[in-house]
Structures are given as C-alpha cells and as structure tokens.
Amino acid sequence: MSNAEKFKRMSRGLDLAQAVAEADRCLLCHDAPCSEACPADTKPAEFIRKLRFKNVTGAIRTIKENNILGGACGVLCPTSRLCEEKCSAMFKSQDRPEGADHPIQIGAIQRFLVEHSWDRDFIVFEKPTVRPEKVAVVGSGPGGLSCAAELAKDGYQVTVLEAKPEPGGVLRYGVVSYRFDMDFLAHEMDDIKALGVQFQCNSAVSGKAGAEELMQNGFDAVFLAPGLWAAASIKSTGRDIDGLFSSVDYLSALRDGRFEEVEKKIQGKTVAVIGGGSVAMDCIESAVRLEAKDVYLIYRRSYCQMPAEADERIEALDCGVHFLLLNQPLDYVTDDQNRLLGLRLVRTRLAEPDGSGRRRPENIEGSEWIMDTDVVIEAIGNIAPEDSPQWYPNVNIDDKKLIKVDPATGKTSLDGIFAGGDIVRGPALVVQAVADGKLAAAAIKEYLRK
Ligand SMILES: Cc1cc2nc3c(=O)[nH]c(=O)nc-3n(C[C@H](O)[C@H](O)[C@H](O)COP(=O)(O)OP(=O)(O)OC[C@H]3O[C@@H](n4cnc5c(N)ncnc54)[C@H](O)[C@@H]3O)c2cc1C
Ligand code: SF4
C-alpha cells in the first residue's frame, strides 16, 4: 500500500472474538454508569450486555436506534473522558484513583458492532409511513444528520441543505482520513439515506433571512446546524501568504482531492502548527505522516494547559514533534512575493488565572524572536462566519455569533426554528452534536403535533 493509500485508510477495529472477549469483562453493573456518561444516550451498558450474551443483532439495534452515528462516535468519541471514564471494570478506589485495571473498550465494541451490521447487510429500520410534515435541516454534519434521521424514522419528510458538494460536515471535510475514512462515512450515510432523508448539496442557505425564509417556502420547521467553518487567525491580513494555511483549509484540502498538492507543500519542509487543541493535533500528526522534515507545535501556555487529550499529546511527542510552549505568535515574515519565510514570536510567562480558570499567558517584553519555517498551519479555533447572523436575523445570538437556544429543547427565539451542534455550543464533540440533533428532533415532533 502506498503512503497516500495508508493516509486515506483507517486502521482495522476489533473482530468478533475480540469484541466478545472485551464484552465478557463487563461487570453488568446495575446502575450502568457508562450509560449515564454517554451524552447521546447510546446505552453502552445495554449493547455490551447483549453482546456478552451473544445477542449480536440486539446489540446492533440498541446502538443504531439510539445513535444513528453510532459508528462515527465509536471511532471518534474521546471515551476516556466519557463512557469509559465511568467503567467499573477499572476498579477505581481511594488508593488507586487511576484504577487497578483498564476500562472496557466501549468505543471499539460500538465500532465493531456497527461495522458488523454493514458486513452482514443487517437492516435495522423498516421504512416508515410518510407523514405530510416537512422539515428543513441546514447543514449535514453530525447535528444535522442526527436530527434528520430521528425525524425520518417517524416518517417526517426531511430535506438536508448542505453548502458543500458532499454531506458529512467535519466527518467529511475535517477529521483526517486515517482516523475516519470515506468508506466508513459512506456506510453511515447509507443508513441515513435508507430512512428517506433527502440531501441537497451545493445548496448554501445564505443572504438576508435565507434560513428564516425556509418557513415560508413549504417547510413546517427548521433545524439549524451549520457548525463553525470560519477560521480564527492571528493576523487576518495574512491570509494570502504562500505557505500559510488555516486548519480548515489544510484539513479539507487533504480530503477533497487536493491531497497530492498539500503533500508536495509539506514533504521535506519545516512546518509550524499554532494551537494546543485536538484540531492542532490532527494537523501536526498529518504533517508527520506527510514526511515533513521538522514539525513544531507552538502554544502560548504550558503543556498541562493544552486542551488536547493527554493521549493525543503523548502520541505527538512520540512522533517526534517539537513542542514550543510559552510562545505567542505575533506575525509572519514573508519575502517580496509574499512567500512565507518565518514566524515572529514572543516568549510568554504565566500570570494569574483568567476567566477559563487557567493561568493567563503574558508576553515577556523584549523577548521577540523569529523562527524560520516553510509552512504555518493556524489551528487556533473555528468560529461562526461573519455573515451568518444575516441568515437568521430574528434568532437571538450571543457575542460570538453562537445561536442561543433553550437547552431542554433546542428551540431558538423564533417559533419553528431549532438549532444545535457547534453553532450553539462552540467547538464541541461529534457525540454532543448527535445529542443536540436527537433533542431537537423530539422537540420538533412536539411542535408539529400542536
Ligand atoms: C479537524 C477536526 C477534528 C475533530 N475531531 C473530533 C474527534 O475526534 N472527536 C469528536 O468527538 N469531535 C471532533 N471534532 C469536533 C466535531 O467534529 C464537531 O463538534 C461536530 O462535527 C459538530 O457537528 P455540527 O453538525 O454542529 O457541525 P459540522 O460538522 O461543522 O457540520 C456543519 C455542516 O453545515 C454546513 N453548512 C455551513 N453553513 C451552511 C449554510 N449556510 N448552508 C448549508 N450548509 C451549511 C457545513 O458545510 C457542514 O457540512 C473535530 C473537529 C474538527 C474541526
Ligand atoms: S456514543 Fe461515545 S460516549 Fe456514548 S457510549 Fe458510545 S463511545 Fe461512549
């Protein structure tokens, strides 16, 4: 298999024997703390119990009925701080708070069961009787897909409007393909399409009140889940520098047919990634896999304050990434043709805690320096597009342009319009967007019954 092929494929998951062996470790807890800890209510205690007693189809049903993106969540959920953190098989105690054993691999079992259903062409849902009510879903990321599927299961006619050429949101254009590949997404999409959900791609909702007008154009309710697709930048005027990428551009280029073009830019070069979160980790690991000469991670706080998961950070260090901590990027150095030559940085020290509870980095006067680099990838956060409030001018938003909703229903301030996913929470998780989609679908059904 070529390097490019390896990059584009996920590694294999568990097989049946491994999944059953793992399920056999379940202590069958009465209070099912793992299920309590799943944001989307995927009911891990139930599907693990069923697998343990060799009811494989029942286990698959439990997952898919409760989480239409059960496969994606099995692969992508940071389980060590969700369901697996609560697993009693860890035998946590006062003396051993880290646990005397390891948790059951809940995410891996979940992934296995969903893949097994595809291998066996197992059909979970009967096609429902079509109802007259029509719902528009804006955005085909996990939030939109989850809401659409929940409604379609009950026969509502759902149309998903998607700005990009293909559906999937971050699953299609964000997460690197060696963590979540196209084939896996295609299977998960087939399960949703089989429910009768209609997709209209290359159909961005835009312009003044574009989203609100859907209510006058034949739809009885609208679910807004456009995610966050504008990239924050340390210097917005630097956008057209040759060698500078936003994480959004870089990661989507790797997945939308421009792989070779990006590979050429990275291979053998010095690459600096700015940021300390999980998206920055995807950027650095992919640069290592694309055979960059040196990869630097630049972060203005300390190692312990990085928002990325501990295992992601350790993996990055193991891959040979150089962590340049306590450094704040200020500006780019370019030649007269606007090609990137370097990054101007200033060293920082940690001061008193800020609003986030973490110690605030402050620049150390006189400590500026220039780092030579061929490529910089900015991974400092995704934000709502500048013009997004125009699409729904009567929907209340906050100062970050995130939509305000009733957390119990996903209802916005405008009757008939609901919202969820990253456009409500800010950058969050696949499983949380799935949960929002489920919650809003239940509220939309209630709204349409009145
Ligand atoms: C690189 C990256 C890696 C990540 N890795 C993980 C991970 O490993 N695990 C995890 O749990 N979470 C991860 N996340 C976070 C997770 O992907 C998001 O929280 C989740 O995708 C949010 O779902 P969503 O439906 O709100 O939005 P999105 O997935 O962003 O989907 C929104 C969709 O709406 C479309 N859209 C936008 N505007 C319009 C418009 N005007 N009209 C029509 N369509 C529109 C977009 O094109 C997009 O397809 C990652 C995020 C990124 C960026
Ligand atoms: S959806 Fe995610 S958090 Fe929930 S049980 Fe599955 S792997 Fe755990």
Coordinates of C-alpha atoms and ligand atoms in Angstrom, one line a residue:
M1 CA 0.0 0.0 0.0
S2 CA 1.4 3.4 -1.0
N3 CA 1.9 6.2 1.6
A4 CA -1.1 8.1 0.1
E5 CA -3.3 4.9 0.4
K6 CA -2.2 4.4 4.1
F7 CA -3.0 8.0 4.8
K8 CA -6.5 7.6 3.4
R9 CA -7.5 4.4 5.3
M10 CA -8.4 3.9 9.0
S11 CA -6.7 1.1 10.9
R12 CA -8.8 -2.0 11.5
G13 CA -11.1 -2.3 14.5
L14 CA -11.8 -5.3 16.7
D15 CA -13.1 -8.6 15.3
L16 CA -16.0 -10.6 16.7
A17 CA -13.8 -12.7 19.0
Q18 CA -12.0 -9.6 20.4
A19 CA -15.3 -7.7 20.8
V20 CA -16.9 -10.6 22.7
A21 CA -13.9 -11.1 24.9
E22 CA -14.0 -7.4 25.8
A23 CA -17.7 -7.6 26.5
D24 CA -17.1 -10.6 28.7
R25 CA -15.1 -8.3 31.1
C26 CA -18.3 -6.3 31.8
L27 CA -19.4 -6.5 35.4
L28 CA -23.1 -6.0 34.5
C29 CA -23.4 -3.0 36.9
H30 CA -27.0 -2.5 38.0
D31 CA -26.6 1.3 37.8
A32 CA -24.8 1.3 34.4
P33 CA -22.5 4.3 35.0
C34 CA -21.2 4.1 31.4
S35 CA -24.6 4.7 30.0
E36 CA -25.1 7.7 32.4
A37 CA -21.9 9.2 31.0
C38 CA -22.9 9.0 27.3
P39 CA -24.0 12.4 26.1
A40 CA -26.1 10.9 23.3
D41 CA -27.7 8.1 25.4
T42 CA -26.3 5.4 23.2
K43 CA -26.9 2.9 26.1
P44 CA -23.5 1.2 26.2
A45 CA -24.4 -0.9 29.2
E46 CA -27.3 -2.4 27.2
F47 CA -25.4 -3.2 24.0
I48 CA -22.4 -4.6 25.9
R49 CA -24.7 -6.8 27.9
K50 CA -26.5 -8.1 24.8
L51 CA -23.2 -8.8 23.1
R52 CA -21.9 -10.6 26.2
F53 CA -24.9 -12.9 25.9
K54 CA -24.3 -13.4 22.2
N55 CA -27.3 -11.3 21.1
V56 CA -25.4 -9.5 18.4
T57 CA -28.3 -8.2 16.3
G58 CA -30.0 -6.9 19.5
A59 CA -26.7 -5.1 20.4
I60 CA -26.6 -3.5 16.9
R61 CA -30.2 -2.4 17.2
T62 CA -29.6 -0.8 20.6
I63 CA -26.8 1.3 19.1
K64 CA -28.4 2.4 15.9
E65 CA -31.8 3.1 17.4
N66 CA -30.2 5.4 19.9
N67 CA -27.5 6.9 17.9
I68 CA -27.6 6.9 14.1
L69 CA -23.9 7.9 14.0
G70 CA -23.0 5.1 16.4
G71 CA -20.1 4.1 14.1
A72 CA -18.6 7.6 13.9
C73 CA -19.0 8.0 17.7
G74 CA -17.4 4.6 18.3
V75 CA -14.4 5.7 16.4
L76 CA -14.1 9.4 17.4
C77 CA -15.5 9.8 20.9
P78 CA -12.9 10.7 23.5
T79 CA -14.1 7.8 25.5
S80 CA -11.5 8.1 28.3
R81 CA -13.4 11.2 29.5
L82 CA -16.9 10.0 28.6
C83 CA -18.3 6.4 29.0
E84 CA -15.1 4.6 29.6
E85 CA -14.1 7.0 32.4
K86 CA -17.0 5.7 34.4
C87 CA -16.5 2.0 33.7
S88 CA -16.5 0.0 36.9
A89 CA -14.1 -2.6 35.5
M90 CA -11.3 0.0 36.1
F91 CA -11.7 -0.8 39.8
K92 CA -11.0 2.8 40.9
S93 CA -10.5 3.3 44.6
Q94 CA -9.3 5.9 47.0
D95 CA -5.8 4.3 47.0
R96 CA -5.9 3.8 43.2
P97 CA -7.8 6.7 41.7
E98 CA -6.4 5.9 38.3
G99 CA -7.9 2.4 38.6
A100 CA -6.4 -1.1 39.1
D101 CA -7.4 -2.3 35.7
H102 CA -8.3 -0.7 32.3
P103 CA -11.9 0.1 31.3
I104 CA -13.8 -2.0 28.8
Q105 CA -13.2 -0.6 25.3
I106 CA -16.7 0.7 24.8
G107 CA -16.0 2.8 21.7
A108 CA -14.2 -0.1 20.0
I109 CA -17.0 -2.5 20.7
Q110 CA -19.5 0.0 19.4
R111 CA -17.5 0.5 16.2
F112 CA -17.2 -3.3 15.8
L113 CA -21.0 -3.8 16.1
V114 CA -21.8 -1.1 13.6
E115 CA -19.2 -2.4 11.1
H116 CA -20.5 -6.0 11.6
S117 CA -24.1 -4.8 10.7
W118 CA -22.7 -3.5 7.4
D119 CA -20.7 -6.7 6.7
R120 CA -23.9 -8.7 7.2
D121 CA -26.2 -6.2 5.4
F122 CA -28.3 -6.1 8.5
I123 CA -31.2 -3.7 8.2
V124 CA -32.2 -2.1 11.5
F125 CA -35.1 0.2 10.4
E126 CA -38.2 -0.6 8.4
K127 CA -39.1 2.2 6.0
P128 CA -41.8 4.3 7.9
T129 CA -45.1 5.5 6.5
V130 CA -44.6 9.0 5.1
R131 CA -46.2 11.9 7.1
P132 CA -47.2 15.2 5.5
E133 CA -45.0 17.5 7.6
K134 CA -41.8 18.8 6.0
V135 CA -38.6 19.8 7.9
A136 CA -35.5 21.6 6.6
V137 CA -32.2 20.8 8.2
V138 CA -29.4 23.3 7.4
G139 CA -26.0 21.5 7.5
S140 CA -25.2 17.8 7.1
G141 CA -22.7 17.5 10.0
P142 CA -23.4 15.1 12.9
G143 CA -26.0 17.5 14.4
G144 CA -28.0 17.8 11.2
L145 CA -27.7 14.1 10.3
S146 CA -28.8 13.0 13.8
C147 CA -31.9 15.4 13.7
A148 CA -32.8 14.3 10.2
A149 CA -32.6 10.6 11.0
E150 CA -34.7 10.9 14.1
L151 CA -37.4 12.7 12.2
A152 CA -37.2 10.4 9.2
K153 CA -37.6 7.3 11.4
D154 CA -41.1 8.6 12.2
G155 CA -42.0 9.4 8.6
Y156 CA -41.4 13.2 8.6
Q157 CA -40.2 14.4 5.2
V158 CA -36.7 15.8 5.8
T159 CA -34.5 17.8 3.4
V160 CA -30.9 18.5 4.4
L161 CA -29.5 21.6 2.7
E162 CA -25.7 21.4 2.5
A163 CA -23.3 24.1 1.3
K164 CA -20.5 21.8 0.3
P165 CA -20.5 19.3 -2.6
E166 CA -20.8 16.2 -0.3
P167 CA -22.6 15.6 3.1
G168 CA -20.9 14.9 6.4
G169 CA -19.7 18.2 7.8
V170 CA -16.5 17.8 9.8
L171 CA -16.7 14.0 9.3
R172 CA -16.2 14.6 5.6
Y173 CA -14.1 17.7 5.4
G174 CA -12.3 17.9 8.8
V175 CA -11.2 14.8 10.6
V176 CA -8.2 13.3 8.9
S177 CA -8.9 10.2 6.8
Y178 CA -6.6 7.8 8.7
R179 CA -8.8 8.5 11.7
F180 CA -12.1 8.3 9.9
D181 CA -12.2 7.3 6.2
M182 CA -14.6 7.9 3.3
D183 CA -15.8 4.3 3.2
F184 CA -16.8 4.3 6.8
L185 CA -18.7 7.6 6.3
A186 CA -20.4 6.3 3.1
H187 CA -21.8 3.3 5.1
E188 CA -23.0 5.6 7.9
M189 CA -24.6 7.9 5.3
D190 CA -26.3 4.9 3.5
D191 CA -28.1 4.1 6.8
I192 CA -29.4 7.6 6.9
K193 CA -30.4 7.8 3.2
A194 CA -32.3 4.5 3.6
L195 CA -34.6 6.2 6.0
G196 CA -35.7 8.5 3.2
V197 CA -33.8 11.7 4.1
Q198 CA -33.2 13.9 1.0
F199 CA -29.9 15.7 0.5
Q200 CA -29.4 18.9 -1.5
C201 CA -25.7 19.6 -1.7
N202 CA -24.1 22.7 -3.1
S203 CA -27.1 24.5 -1.5
A204 CA -25.9 27.0 0.9
V205 CA -28.5 28.8 2.9
S206 CA -27.4 32.4 2.5
G207 CA -28.4 36.1 2.2
K208 CA -30.8 38.1 4.3
A209 CA -33.1 35.8 6.3
G210 CA -32.2 32.9 4.0
A211 CA -32.8 30.4 6.8
E212 CA -35.9 32.0 8.1
E213 CA -37.5 32.1 4.7
L214 CA -37.4 28.3 4.6
M215 CA -40.5 28.5 6.8
Q216 CA -42.4 30.4 4.1
N217 CA -41.1 28.0 1.4
G218 CA -43.0 24.9 2.3
F219 CA -41.2 23.7 5.4
D220 CA -43.1 23.4 8.7
A221 CA -39.9 23.6 10.9
V222 CA -36.2 24.2 10.5
F223 CA -33.2 22.8 12.3
L224 CA -30.0 24.9 12.1
A225 CA -26.7 23.0 12.4
P226 CA -24.2 24.8 10.1
G227 CA -21.3 24.3 12.5
L228 CA -18.3 26.7 12.7
W229 CA -16.5 27.0 9.4
A230 CA -14.6 30.3 9.6
A231 CA -11.1 30.0 10.9
A232 CA -9.7 32.3 13.6
S233 CA -6.4 33.9 12.6
I234 CA -3.6 35.6 14.5
K235 CA -3.4 38.1 11.7
S236 CA -6.4 38.3 9.4
T237 CA -4.5 40.4 6.7
G238 CA -2.0 37.5 6.3
R239 CA -4.5 35.2 4.6
D240 CA -3.0 35.1 1.1
I241 CA 0.6 34.3 2.2
D242 CA 2.0 31.4 0.3
G243 CA 2.8 28.7 2.9
L244 CA 0.2 29.8 5.4
F245 CA -2.9 27.6 5.9
S246 CA -5.8 27.7 8.3
S247 CA -6.6 24.3 9.8
V248 CA -9.9 24.4 7.9
D249 CA -8.3 24.9 4.5
Y250 CA -5.4 22.5 5.2
L251 CA -7.6 19.6 6.6
S252 CA -10.3 19.9 3.9
A253 CA -7.7 20.1 1.1
L254 CA -6.4 16.7 2.4
R255 CA -9.9 15.3 1.9
D256 CA -11.3 16.9 -1.2
G257 CA -9.0 15.8 -3.9
R258 CA -6.0 18.1 -3.3
F259 CA -4.0 15.6 -1.2
E260 CA -1.1 15.5 -3.6
E261 CA -0.9 19.3 -3.8
V262 CA -0.7 19.6 0.0
E263 CA 1.7 16.6 0.3
K264 CA 4.1 18.5 -2.0
K265 CA 3.9 21.6 0.2
I266 CA 4.7 19.6 3.4
Q267 CA 7.1 16.9 2.4
G268 CA 10.7 17.6 3.5
K269 CA 9.7 21.1 4.8
T270 CA 9.7 22.7 8.3
V271 CA 6.1 23.0 9.5
A272 CA 4.8 25.0 12.4
V273 CA 1.3 24.4 13.8
I274 CA -0.1 27.1 16.1
G275 CA -2.6 25.9 18.7
G276 CA -3.0 23.4 21.5
G277 CA -6.3 21.6 20.9
S278 CA -7.3 18.4 19.1
V279 CA -7.5 20.1 15.7
A280 CA -3.9 21.2 16.1
M281 CA -3.0 17.5 16.9
D282 CA -4.7 16.4 13.7
C283 CA -2.6 19.0 11.8
I284 CA 0.7 18.0 13.3
E285 CA 0.2 14.3 13.1
S286 CA -0.8 14.5 9.4
A287 CA 2.3 16.7 8.7
V288 CA 4.5 14.0 10.3
R289 CA 2.8 11.4 8.1
L290 CA 3.3 13.6 5.0
E291 CA 7.0 13.4 5.9
A292 CA 7.7 17.0 6.9
K293 CA 11.3 17.4 7.9
D294 CA 10.5 19.0 11.2
V295 CA 7.1 19.7 12.8
Y296 CA 6.8 22.3 15.6
L297 CA 3.8 22.8 17.8
I298 CA 3.5 26.4 19.0
Y299 CA 1.4 27.1 22.1
R300 CA 1.3 30.2 24.3
R301 CA 0.6 28.4 27.6
S302 CA 2.1 25.3 29.2
Y303 CA 1.8 21.5 28.4
C304 CA -0.7 20.8 31.1
Q305 CA -3.0 23.6 30.0
M306 CA -3.3 22.3 26.4
P307 CA -6.9 21.4 25.6
A308 CA -5.9 18.4 23.5
E309 CA -6.4 14.9 25.1
A310 CA -3.5 13.6 27.1
D311 CA -3.1 10.6 24.7
E312 CA -3.0 12.9 21.7
R313 CA -0.2 15.0 23.2
I314 CA 1.8 11.9 24.1
E315 CA 1.4 10.5 20.7
A316 CA 2.6 13.8 19.1
L317 CA 5.7 13.8 21.3
D318 CA 6.3 10.1 20.4
C319 CA 6.1 11.0 16.7
G320 CA 9.0 13.4 17.2
V321 CA 7.0 16.7 17.2
H322 CA 8.9 19.6 18.9
F323 CA 6.7 21.3 21.4
L324 CA 7.4 25.0 21.6
L325 CA 5.5 26.1 24.6
L326 CA 5.1 29.5 26.2
N327 CA 5.5 31.3 22.9
Q328 CA 2.9 33.6 21.4
P329 CA 3.0 34.1 17.6
L330 CA 2.8 37.8 16.6
D331 CA 3.2 38.0 12.8
Y332 CA 4.5 36.4 9.7
V333 CA 7.8 37.1 7.9
T334 CA 7.5 37.0 4.1
D335 CA 9.6 37.8 1.1
D336 CA 8.7 40.4 -1.5
Q337 CA 6.5 37.8 -3.3
N338 CA 4.5 37.1 -0.1
R339 CA 6.1 33.7 0.4
L340 CA 6.4 32.6 4.0
L341 CA 9.9 32.8 5.5
G342 CA 9.2 32.6 9.2
L343 CA 7.1 33.4 12.2
R344 CA 7.7 36.3 14.6
L345 CA 7.1 35.0 18.2
V346 CA 7.4 36.4 21.7
R347 CA 8.0 34.3 24.8
T348 CA 5.3 34.3 27.4
R349 CA 5.1 33.7 31.2
L350 CA 2.0 32.5 33.1
A351 CA 0.3 35.1 35.3
E352 CA -2.9 35.0 37.4
P353 CA -5.8 32.7 36.2
D354 CA -8.2 34.2 33.7
G355 CA -11.9 33.6 33.1
S356 CA -11.2 30.0 32.0
G357 CA -9.6 29.2 35.3
R358 CA -6.2 28.6 33.6
R359 CA -3.2 30.9 34.3
R360 CA -3.1 33.7 31.7
P361 CA -0.1 33.9 29.4
E362 CA 1.5 37.3 29.3
N363 CA 4.1 38.4 26.8
I364 CA 7.7 38.9 28.1
E365 CA 8.8 42.3 26.9
G366 CA 12.0 42.3 24.7
S367 CA 11.9 38.5 24.1
E368 CA 10.7 38.6 20.5
W369 CA 12.4 36.2 18.1
I370 CA 12.0 34.9 14.6
M371 CA 11.6 31.2 13.8
D372 CA 12.5 30.1 10.2
T373 CA 9.7 27.9 8.8
D374 CA 8.4 27.0 5.4
V375 CA 4.8 26.3 6.3
V376 CA 2.5 27.5 9.2
I377 CA -0.9 26.0 9.9
E378 CA -3.1 28.1 12.2
A379 CA -5.3 25.8 14.4
I380 CA -6.5 28.4 16.9
G381 CA -10.2 27.8 16.7
N382 CA -13.1 27.7 14.4
I383 CA -15.7 30.5 14.6
A384 CA -19.1 31.3 13.0
P385 CA -18.8 33.0 9.6
E386 CA -19.0 36.8 9.7
D387 CA -22.3 36.9 7.7
S388 CA -24.1 34.0 9.5
P389 CA -26.4 36.2 11.7
Q390 CA -27.9 37.6 8.4
W391 CA -29.2 34.2 7.5
Y392 CA -31.4 34.3 10.7
P393 CA -31.8 38.0 11.7
N394 CA -34.7 37.3 14.2
V395 CA -32.9 34.4 16.0
N396 CA -31.1 35.5 19.2
I397 CA -27.3 35.0 19.1
D398 CA -24.5 35.8 21.6
D399 CA -21.4 38.0 21.2
K400 CA -19.6 35.1 19.5
K401 CA -22.4 34.7 17.0
L402 CA -23.4 31.4 18.6
I403 CA -27.2 30.7 18.5
K404 CA -29.0 30.9 21.8
V405 CA -31.4 28.0 22.4
D406 CA -33.5 26.5 25.2
P407 CA -31.1 23.8 26.3
A408 CA -34.0 21.4 27.0
T409 CA -35.4 21.6 23.5
G410 CA -33.0 23.3 21.1
K411 CA -35.7 25.9 20.4
T412 CA -34.4 29.3 19.3
S413 CA -36.1 32.6 19.9
L414 CA -38.0 32.2 16.6
D415 CA -41.1 30.0 16.5
G416 CA -40.5 26.8 14.4
I417 CA -36.7 27.3 14.3
F418 CA -34.4 25.0 16.3
A419 CA -30.6 24.7 16.4
G420 CA -27.8 22.5 17.7
G421 CA -24.3 21.4 17.4
D422 CA -21.2 23.6 17.3
I423 CA -23.2 26.7 16.2
V424 CA -24.8 26.6 19.6
R425 CA -22.1 25.1 21.9
G426 CA -19.0 26.4 20.2
P427 CA -16.3 23.8 19.2
A428 CA -17.5 20.6 20.8
L429 CA -17.8 16.9 20.0
V430 CA -19.5 14.7 17.5
V431 CA -21.5 12.9 20.2
Q432 CA -22.7 16.2 21.6
A433 CA -23.9 17.3 18.2
V434 CA -25.7 13.9 17.9
A435 CA -27.3 14.6 21.3
D436 CA -28.5 18.0 20.2
G437 CA -30.0 16.6 17.0
K438 CA -31.9 14.0 18.9
L439 CA -33.2 16.5 21.4
A440 CA -34.3 19.0 18.8
A441 CA -36.0 16.3 16.7
A442 CA -38.1 15.3 19.8
A443 CA -39.0 19.0 20.3
I444 CA -39.8 19.5 16.6
K445 CA -42.2 16.5 16.7
E446 CA -43.9 18.0 19.7
Y447 CA -44.1 21.4 17.9
L448 CA -45.6 19.9 14.8
R449 CA -48.2 17.9 16.8
K450 CA -49.6 21.2 18.2
Ligands
LIG1 C1 -10.5 18.8 12.5 C2 -11.5 18.4 13.5 C3 -11.3 17.2 14.2 C4 -12.3 16.8 15.1 N1 -12.1 15.7 15.7 C5 -13.1 15.2 16.6 C6 -13.0 14.0 17.2 O1 -12.0 13.2 17.0 N2 -14.0 13.6 18.1 C7 -15.0 14.4 18.3 O2 -16.0 14.0 19.0 N3 -15.2 15.6 17.8 C8 -14.2 16.0 16.9 N4 -14.3 17.3 16.3 C9 -15.5 18.1 16.6 C10 -16.7 17.7 15.9 O3 -16.4 17.3 14.6 C11 -17.8 18.8 15.8 O4 -18.1 19.1 17.2 C12 -19.0 18.3 15.1 O5 -18.7 17.9 13.8 C13 -20.1 19.4 15.1 O6 -21.2 19.0 14.3 P1 -22.2 20.0 13.6 O7 -23.2 19.2 13.0 O8 -22.6 21.0 14.6 O9 -21.3 20.8 12.5 P2 -20.3 20.4 11.3 O10 -19.8 19.0 11.4 O11 -19.4 21.5 11.3 O12 -21.3 20.4 10.1 C14 -21.9 21.6 9.6 C15 -22.3 21.5 8.2 O13 -23.1 22.6 7.8 C16 -22.7 23.0 6.5 N5 -23.0 24.5 6.4 C17 -22.4 25.5 6.9 N6 -23.0 26.7 6.6 C18 -24.1 26.3 5.8 C19 -25.1 27.0 5.1 N7 -25.1 28.3 5.1 N8 -26.0 26.3 4.4 C20 -25.9 25.0 4.3 N9 -25.0 24.2 4.9 C21 -24.1 24.9 5.7 C22 -21.2 22.8 6.5 O14 -20.7 22.7 5.2 C23 -21.1 21.4 7.2 O15 -21.2 20.4 6.3 C24 -13.4 17.7 15.4 C25 -13.5 18.9 14.7 C26 -12.6 19.3 13.8 C27 -12.7 20.6 13.1
SF4_2 S1 -21.5 7.3 21.8 FE1 -19.4 7.8 22.5 S2 -19.6 8.4 24.7 FE2 -21.5 7.3 24.1 S3 -21.2 5.1 24.7 FE3 -20.6 5.3 22.5 S4 -18.4 5.7 22.6 FE4 -19.2 6.1 24.6

